[in-house]
């Protein structure tokens, strides 16, 4: 039996219960010295493929069912802006091949990814045609390189998200589409959250939801609203940062980007998010910037998974050599 035949697709998995996404690649790879803060472009797929493959593998070991290829911002304009002109095709191809190879090692699914291009202008037909072309090219390359679903994400413009969904659904593969709002939970065109969700479903998205910018606390109510508005499976992929009540965007924190450690959510907090999301009926439970493999592992455990199996690094409270008794801390009753 080939790996393909053995793998169950996204929609089959969602029918059985919550599916766990991976965490945030760009900020974690920036912390590790492979990505430039600010542009957050994905040339690491060409320059240090081993670093990208390693992080995919860590997320998969931690329990992620879906690995998102690092094709975030993999467009000519974005890559040219950081000194890598003419590499977009190569980055799209390499990033997917890396994600798919790792996914096949452990039965996870490799997702192609389309993101906001920063080239979309509302009510401008020429920009829409240009962005459509970008997405169609990315989809063509990513499908040829072996993606098993598409994730259209980090869209502030509903119009741009719809162009991505149109390109992705043409493949017949499952399509997840998530919105990413600024301060107010409305698209850049002024479309309310629930209406964005309905429009994405009408355009053919199989799963709708939200990703990035907001933390768990600011995102979950919006995800629940999308679920109620559409009846389709909903995704929630918040950042793993602690945001003030009146400041829902992590990019506007004074700690961004080099003091985010001060507002890092703990693995226990992300695990609580996973449980809250499941209890709220969210089907694709993921995370984004700031969420590292150790967060995903606790999210998996909180959902009743045993991601480590034989390779167990669970705390052993009973082992007298473990030090828990000695230090008198950490023991859970
Ligand atoms: Zn993010």
GROMACS .gro file of C-alpha atoms and ligand atoms in nm:
model
  334
    1UNK     CA    1   0.000   0.000   0.000
    2UNK     CA    2   0.139   0.341  -0.086
    3UNK     CA    3   0.152   0.627   0.161
    4UNK     CA    4  -0.122   0.793  -0.042
    5UNK     CA    5  -0.361   0.503  -0.013
    6UNK     CA    6  -0.297   0.474   0.361
    7UNK     CA    7  -0.367   0.838   0.435
    8UNK     CA    8  -0.712   0.967   0.517
    9UNK     CA    9  -0.800   1.306   0.377
   10UNK     CA   10  -0.887   1.621   0.569
   11UNK     CA   11  -1.263   1.591   0.539
   12UNK     CA   12  -1.264   1.227   0.655
   13UNK     CA   13  -1.054   1.322   0.955
   14UNK     CA   14  -1.280   1.616   1.039
   15UNK     CA   15  -1.582   1.387   1.028
   16UNK     CA   16  -1.423   1.179   1.306
   17UNK     CA   17  -1.345   1.466   1.544
   18UNK     CA   18  -1.111   1.759   1.591
   19UNK     CA   19  -0.808   1.783   1.364
   20UNK     CA   20  -0.495   1.941   1.508
   21UNK     CA   21  -0.301   2.196   1.306
   22UNK     CA   22   0.065   2.291   1.342
   23UNK     CA   23   0.211   2.610   1.485
   24UNK     CA   24   0.385   2.920   1.350
   25UNK     CA   25   0.682   2.866   1.121
   26UNK     CA   26   0.810   3.214   1.045
   27UNK     CA   27   0.844   3.348   1.398
   28UNK     CA   28   0.992   3.023   1.525
   29UNK     CA   29   1.241   3.009   1.236
   30UNK     CA   30   1.323   3.376   1.298
   31UNK     CA   31   1.402   3.289   1.660
   32UNK     CA   32   1.629   3.014   1.532
   33UNK     CA   33   1.813   3.251   1.296
   34UNK     CA   34   1.675   3.145   0.957
   35UNK     CA   35   1.415   3.413   0.881
   36UNK     CA   36   1.433   3.792   0.882
   37UNK     CA   37   1.197   3.970   1.121
   38UNK     CA   38   0.979   4.224   0.944
   39UNK     CA   39   0.947   4.086   0.590
   40UNK     CA   40   0.901   3.728   0.725
   41UNK     CA   41   0.956   3.581   0.377
   42UNK     CA   42   1.004   3.206   0.317
   43UNK     CA   43   1.338   3.182   0.130
   44UNK     CA   44   1.452   2.946   0.407
   45UNK     CA   45   1.292   2.671   0.192
   46UNK     CA   46   1.580   2.717  -0.053
   47UNK     CA   47   1.859   2.836   0.174
   48UNK     CA   48   1.815   2.601   0.471
   49UNK     CA   49   1.572   2.326   0.373
   50UNK     CA   50   1.697   2.112   0.661
   51UNK     CA   51   1.584   2.374   0.915
   52UNK     CA   52   1.237   2.388   0.763
   53UNK     CA   53   1.209   2.009   0.741
   54UNK     CA   54   1.320   1.984   1.103
   55UNK     CA   55   1.049   2.219   1.227
   56UNK     CA   56   0.783   2.037   1.022
   57UNK     CA   57   0.899   1.712   1.182
   58UNK     CA   58   0.889   1.863   1.531
   59UNK     CA   59   0.530   1.977   1.479
   60UNK     CA   60   0.437   1.633   1.346
   61UNK     CA   61   0.604   1.456   1.639
   62UNK     CA   62   0.410   1.692   1.865
   63UNK     CA   63   0.085   1.563   1.719
   64UNK     CA   64  -0.005   1.794   1.431
   65UNK     CA   65  -0.228   1.624   1.173
   66UNK     CA   66  -0.169   1.892   0.909
   67UNK     CA   67   0.165   2.047   0.809
   68UNK     CA   68   0.137   2.377   0.626
   69UNK     CA   69   0.397   2.426   0.354
   70UNK     CA   70   0.598   2.743   0.409
   71UNK     CA   71   0.469   2.924   0.102
   72UNK     CA   72   0.358   3.219   0.312
   73UNK     CA   73   0.455   3.535   0.116
   74UNK     CA   74   0.607   3.315  -0.158
   75UNK     CA   75   0.541   3.571  -0.430
   76UNK     CA   76   0.782   3.749  -0.663
   77UNK     CA   77   0.717   4.094  -0.517
   78UNK     CA   78   0.771   3.980  -0.159
   79UNK     CA   79   1.081   3.773  -0.235
   80UNK     CA   80   1.231   4.045  -0.457
   81UNK     CA   81   1.191   4.291  -0.169
   82UNK     CA   82   1.439   4.089   0.040
   83UNK     CA   83   1.691   4.024  -0.236
   84UNK     CA   84   1.556   3.702  -0.389
   85UNK     CA   85   1.397   3.813  -0.716
   86UNK     CA   86   1.273   3.545  -0.952
   87UNK     CA   87   1.266   3.271  -0.688
   88UNK     CA   88   0.892   3.246  -0.621
   89UNK     CA   89   0.836   2.937  -0.834
   90UNK     CA   90   1.133   2.764  -0.680
   91UNK     CA   91   1.025   2.852  -0.325
   92UNK     CA   92   0.670   2.729  -0.382
   93UNK     CA   93   0.795   2.402  -0.525
   94UNK     CA   94   1.065   2.342  -0.263
   95UNK     CA   95   0.847   2.433   0.035
   96UNK     CA   96   0.577   2.188  -0.068
   97UNK     CA   97   0.821   1.909  -0.143
   98UNK     CA   98   0.974   1.952   0.202
   99UNK     CA   99   0.636   1.955   0.379
  100UNK     CA  100   0.508   1.655   0.184
  101UNK     CA  101   0.820   1.447   0.243
  102UNK     CA  102   0.798   1.501   0.619
  103UNK     CA  103   0.420   1.451   0.625
  104UNK     CA  104   0.463   1.115   0.452
  105UNK     CA  105   0.705   1.002   0.722
  106UNK     CA  106   0.432   1.017   0.985
  107UNK     CA  107   0.092   1.011   0.815
  108UNK     CA  108   0.024   1.385   0.844
  109UNK     CA  109  -0.129   1.582   0.557
  110UNK     CA  110   0.070   1.841   0.361
  111UNK     CA  111  -0.120   2.162   0.295
  112UNK     CA  112  -0.050   2.410   0.020
  113UNK     CA  113  -0.077   2.766   0.142
  114UNK     CA  114  -0.192   3.087  -0.026
  115UNK     CA  115  -0.165   3.413   0.167
  116UNK     CA  116  -0.230   3.783   0.128
  117UNK     CA  117  -0.006   3.926  -0.145
  118UNK     CA  118   0.001   4.294  -0.042
  119UNK     CA  119  -0.076   4.360  -0.410
  120UNK     CA  120  -0.456   4.348  -0.391
  121UNK     CA  121  -0.642   4.676  -0.425
  122UNK     CA  122  -1.017   4.694  -0.358
  123UNK     CA  123  -1.232   4.765  -0.666
  124UNK     CA  124  -0.930   4.755  -0.897
  125UNK     CA  125  -0.981   4.503  -1.176
  126UNK     CA  126  -0.619   4.507  -1.286
  127UNK     CA  127  -0.494   4.421  -0.935
  128UNK     CA  128  -0.755   4.146  -0.902
  129UNK     CA  129  -0.643   3.996  -1.233
  130UNK     CA  130  -0.279   4.015  -1.124
  131UNK     CA  131  -0.348   3.853  -0.786
  132UNK     CA  132  -0.560   3.583  -0.952
  133UNK     CA  133  -0.264   3.502  -1.175
  134UNK     CA  134  -0.030   3.480  -0.875
  135UNK     CA  135  -0.265   3.239  -0.696
  136UNK     CA  136  -0.325   3.025  -1.004
  137UNK     CA  137   0.050   2.987  -1.055
  138UNK     CA  138   0.105   2.900  -0.688
  139UNK     CA  139  -0.175   2.647  -0.695
  140UNK     CA  140  -0.037   2.487  -1.012
  141UNK     CA  141   0.313   2.455  -0.862
  142UNK     CA  142   0.193   2.342  -0.520
  143UNK     CA  143  -0.045   2.080  -0.656
  144UNK     CA  144   0.226   1.941  -0.884
  145UNK     CA  145   0.459   1.921  -0.582
  146UNK     CA  146   0.209   1.710  -0.389
  147UNK     CA  147  -0.018   1.906  -0.157
  148UNK     CA  148  -0.318   1.720  -0.016
  149UNK     CA  149  -0.532   2.023   0.070
  150UNK     CA  150  -0.509   2.400   0.049
  151UNK     CA  151  -0.512   2.656   0.326
  152UNK     CA  152  -0.594   3.012   0.214
  153UNK     CA  153  -0.492   3.224   0.510
  154UNK     CA  154  -0.398   3.559   0.659
  155UNK     CA  155  -0.645   3.751   0.447
  156UNK     CA  156  -0.763   4.094   0.556
  157UNK     CA  157  -0.938   4.153   0.224
  158UNK     CA  158  -1.237   3.925   0.167
  159UNK     CA  159  -1.206   3.993  -0.208
  160UNK     CA  160  -0.850   3.862  -0.209
  161UNK     CA  161  -0.948   3.559   0.000
  162UNK     CA  162  -1.220   3.479  -0.254
  163UNK     CA  163  -0.963   3.489  -0.537
  164UNK     CA  164  -0.746   3.242  -0.343
  165UNK     CA  165  -1.043   3.014  -0.275
  166UNK     CA  166  -1.140   3.018  -0.643
  167UNK     CA  167  -0.789   2.915  -0.747
  168UNK     CA  168  -0.765   2.644  -0.479
  169UNK     CA  169  -1.110   2.491  -0.525
  170UNK     CA  170  -1.042   2.445  -0.897
  171UNK     CA  171  -0.809   2.159  -0.797
  172UNK     CA  172  -1.085   1.958  -0.630
  173UNK     CA  173  -0.874   1.928  -0.314
  174UNK     CA  174  -1.022   2.030   0.024
  175UNK     CA  175  -0.990   2.404   0.090
  176UNK     CA  176  -0.961   2.579   0.425
  177UNK     CA  177  -1.007   2.958   0.414
  178UNK     CA  178  -0.931   3.180   0.711
  179UNK     CA  179  -0.969   3.551   0.769
  180UNK     CA  180  -0.724   3.765   0.960
  181UNK     CA  181  -0.874   4.091   1.082
  182UNK     CA  182  -0.719   4.405   1.220
  183UNK     CA  183  -0.853   4.576   1.528
  184UNK     CA  184  -1.218   4.526   1.435
  185UNK     CA  185  -1.349   4.183   1.331
  186UNK     CA  186  -1.441   4.294   0.982
  187UNK     CA  187  -1.267   4.259   0.647
  188UNK     CA  188  -1.076   4.550   0.495
  189UNK     CA  189  -1.382   4.612   0.276
  190UNK     CA  190  -1.601   4.636   0.585
  191UNK     CA  191  -1.768   4.293   0.564
  192UNK     CA  192  -1.864   4.153   0.904
  193UNK     CA  193  -1.716   3.829   1.035
  194UNK     CA  194  -2.022   3.605   0.988
  195UNK     CA  195  -2.078   3.740   0.636
  196UNK     CA  196  -1.713   3.675   0.545
  197UNK     CA  197  -1.763   3.316   0.655
  198UNK     CA  198  -2.079   3.276   0.447
  199UNK     CA  199  -1.915   3.428   0.138
  200UNK     CA  200  -1.616   3.194   0.168
  201UNK     CA  201  -1.846   2.892   0.194
  202UNK     CA  202  -2.051   3.012  -0.103
  203UNK     CA  203  -1.723   3.036  -0.297
  204UNK     CA  204  -1.653   2.671  -0.226
  205UNK     CA  205  -1.440   2.666   0.091
  206UNK     CA  206  -1.489   2.339   0.283
  207UNK     CA  207  -1.364   2.484   0.611
  208UNK     CA  208  -1.367   2.851   0.716
  209UNK     CA  209  -1.215   3.023   1.013
  210UNK     CA  210  -0.955   3.263   1.147
  211UNK     CA  211  -0.579   3.263   1.178
  212UNK     CA  212  -0.300   3.476   1.318
  213UNK     CA  213  -0.296   3.825   1.475
  214UNK     CA  214  -0.544   3.746   1.755
  215UNK     CA  215  -0.476   3.530   2.059
  216UNK     CA  216  -0.710   3.253   2.174
  217UNK     CA  217  -0.920   3.483   2.388
  218UNK     CA  218  -0.992   3.729   2.104
  219UNK     CA  219  -1.040   3.462   1.839
  220UNK     CA  220  -1.262   3.194   1.987
  221UNK     CA  221  -1.587   3.398   1.998
  222UNK     CA  222  -1.537   3.494   1.630
  223UNK     CA  223  -1.476   3.131   1.534
  224UNK     CA  224  -1.792   3.028   1.717
  225UNK     CA  225  -1.982   3.297   1.528
  226UNK     CA  226  -1.853   3.158   1.197
  227UNK     CA  227  -1.962   2.806   1.296
  228UNK     CA  228  -2.312   2.927   1.377
  229UNK     CA  229  -2.331   3.128   1.054
  230UNK     CA  230  -2.225   2.850   0.820
  231UNK     CA  231  -2.264   2.502   0.967
  232UNK     CA  232  -1.937   2.393   0.803
  233UNK     CA  233  -1.625   2.285   0.997
  234UNK     CA  234  -1.445   2.587   1.140
  235UNK     CA  235  -1.074   2.649   1.197
  236UNK     CA  236  -0.917   2.861   1.471
  237UNK     CA  237  -0.542   2.925   1.462
  238UNK     CA  238  -0.457   3.198   1.713
  239UNK     CA  239  -0.116   3.339   1.799
  240UNK     CA  240   0.038   3.216   2.124
  241UNK     CA  241   0.072   3.560   2.279
  242UNK     CA  242  -0.106   3.728   2.568
  243UNK     CA  243  -0.291   4.031   2.434
  244UNK     CA  244  -0.457   4.305   2.638
  245UNK     CA  245  -0.836   4.314   2.630
  246UNK     CA  246  -0.838   4.634   2.421
  247UNK     CA  247  -0.553   4.537   2.187
  248UNK     CA  248  -0.636   4.230   1.976
  249UNK     CA  249  -0.340   4.250   1.733
  250UNK     CA  250  -0.003   4.107   1.838
  251UNK     CA  251   0.181   4.305   1.568
  252UNK     CA  252   0.087   4.630   1.741
  253UNK     CA  253   0.230   4.527   2.078
  254UNK     CA  254   0.530   4.725   2.196
  255UNK     CA  255   0.698   4.385   2.246
  256UNK     CA  256   0.680   4.303   1.872
  257UNK     CA  257   0.904   4.161   1.736
  258UNK     CA  258   1.200   4.122   1.972
  259UNK     CA  259   1.045   4.113   2.317
  260UNK     CA  260   0.757   3.880   2.250
  261UNK     CA  261   0.899   3.643   2.509
  262UNK     CA  262   0.740   3.872   2.769
  263UNK     CA  263   0.392   3.794   2.637
  264UNK     CA  264   0.445   3.431   2.536
  265UNK     CA  265   0.156   3.205   2.628
  266UNK     CA  266   0.255   2.890   2.811
  267UNK     CA  267   0.196   2.542   2.678
  268UNK     CA  268  -0.071   2.493   2.945
  269UNK     CA  269  -0.254   2.803   2.822
  270UNK     CA  270  -0.249   2.678   2.462
  271UNK     CA  271  -0.368   2.338   2.585
  272UNK     CA  272  -0.661   2.512   2.755
  273UNK     CA  273  -0.736   2.689   2.426
  274UNK     CA  274  -0.748   2.353   2.247
  275UNK     CA  275  -1.000   2.219   2.499
  276UNK     CA  276  -1.209   2.538   2.486
  277UNK     CA  277  -1.205   2.529   2.104
  278UNK     CA  278  -1.313   2.165   2.097
  279UNK     CA  279  -1.591   2.236   2.348
  280UNK     CA  280  -1.702   2.530   2.132
  281UNK     CA  281  -1.739   2.299   1.833
  282UNK     CA  282  -1.427   2.414   1.648
  283UNK     CA  283  -1.308   2.135   1.418
  284UNK     CA  284  -0.963   2.239   1.297
  285UNK     CA  285  -0.774   2.346   1.607
  286UNK     CA  286  -0.445   2.507   1.526
  287UNK     CA  287  -0.214   2.788   1.623
  288UNK     CA  288   0.003   3.045   1.454
  289UNK     CA  289   0.283   3.289   1.536
  290UNK     CA  290   0.451   3.218   1.868
  291UNK     CA  291   0.323   2.862   1.884
  292UNK     CA  292   0.617   2.622   1.889
  293UNK     CA  293   0.617   2.241   1.890
  294UNK     CA  294   0.601   2.226   2.270
  295UNK     CA  295   0.272   2.416   2.259
  296UNK     CA  296   0.129   2.183   1.995
  297UNK     CA  297   0.233   1.878   2.199
  298UNK     CA  298   0.033   1.998   2.501
  299UNK     CA  299  -0.259   2.086   2.276
  300UNK     CA  300  -0.250   1.728   2.144
  301UNK     CA  301  -0.239   1.583   2.494
  302UNK     CA  302  -0.524   1.804   2.610
  303UNK     CA  303  -0.733   1.659   2.325
  304UNK     CA  304  -0.662   1.309   2.453
  305UNK     CA  305  -0.382   1.225   2.212
  306UNK     CA  306  -0.055   1.058   2.303
  307UNK     CA  307   0.170   1.217   2.041
  308UNK     CA  308   0.494   1.079   2.176
  309UNK     CA  309   0.396   0.716   2.213
  310UNK     CA  310   0.713   0.521   2.270
  311UNK     CA  311   0.925   0.837   2.260
  312UNK     CA  312   0.774   0.962   2.579
  313UNK     CA  313   0.878   1.288   2.740
  314UNK     CA  314   0.578   1.317   2.964
  315UNK     CA  315   0.667   1.426   3.316
  316UNK     CA  316   0.696   1.122   3.541
  317UNK     CA  317   0.560   1.231   3.877
  318UNK     CA  318   0.601   0.881   4.027
  319UNK     CA  319   0.969   0.829   3.952
  320UNK     CA  320   1.165   0.916   4.268
  321UNK     CA  321   1.465   0.994   4.048
  322UNK     CA  322   1.272   1.263   3.863
  323UNK     CA  323   1.307   1.526   4.134
  324UNK     CA  324   0.943   1.622   4.161
  325UNK     CA  325   0.926   1.492   4.520
  326UNK     CA  326   1.258   1.650   4.605
  327UNK     CA  327   1.163   1.997   4.487
  328UNK     CA  328   0.806   1.964   4.597
  329UNK     CA  329   0.680   2.142   4.289
  330UNK     CA  330   0.489   2.058   3.977
  331UNK     CA  331   0.307   1.754   4.111
  332UNK     CA  332  -0.047   1.731   3.985
  333UNK     CA  333  -0.294   1.552   4.205
  334LIG    ZN1  334   0.074   3.405   1.248
   0.00000   0.00000   0.00000
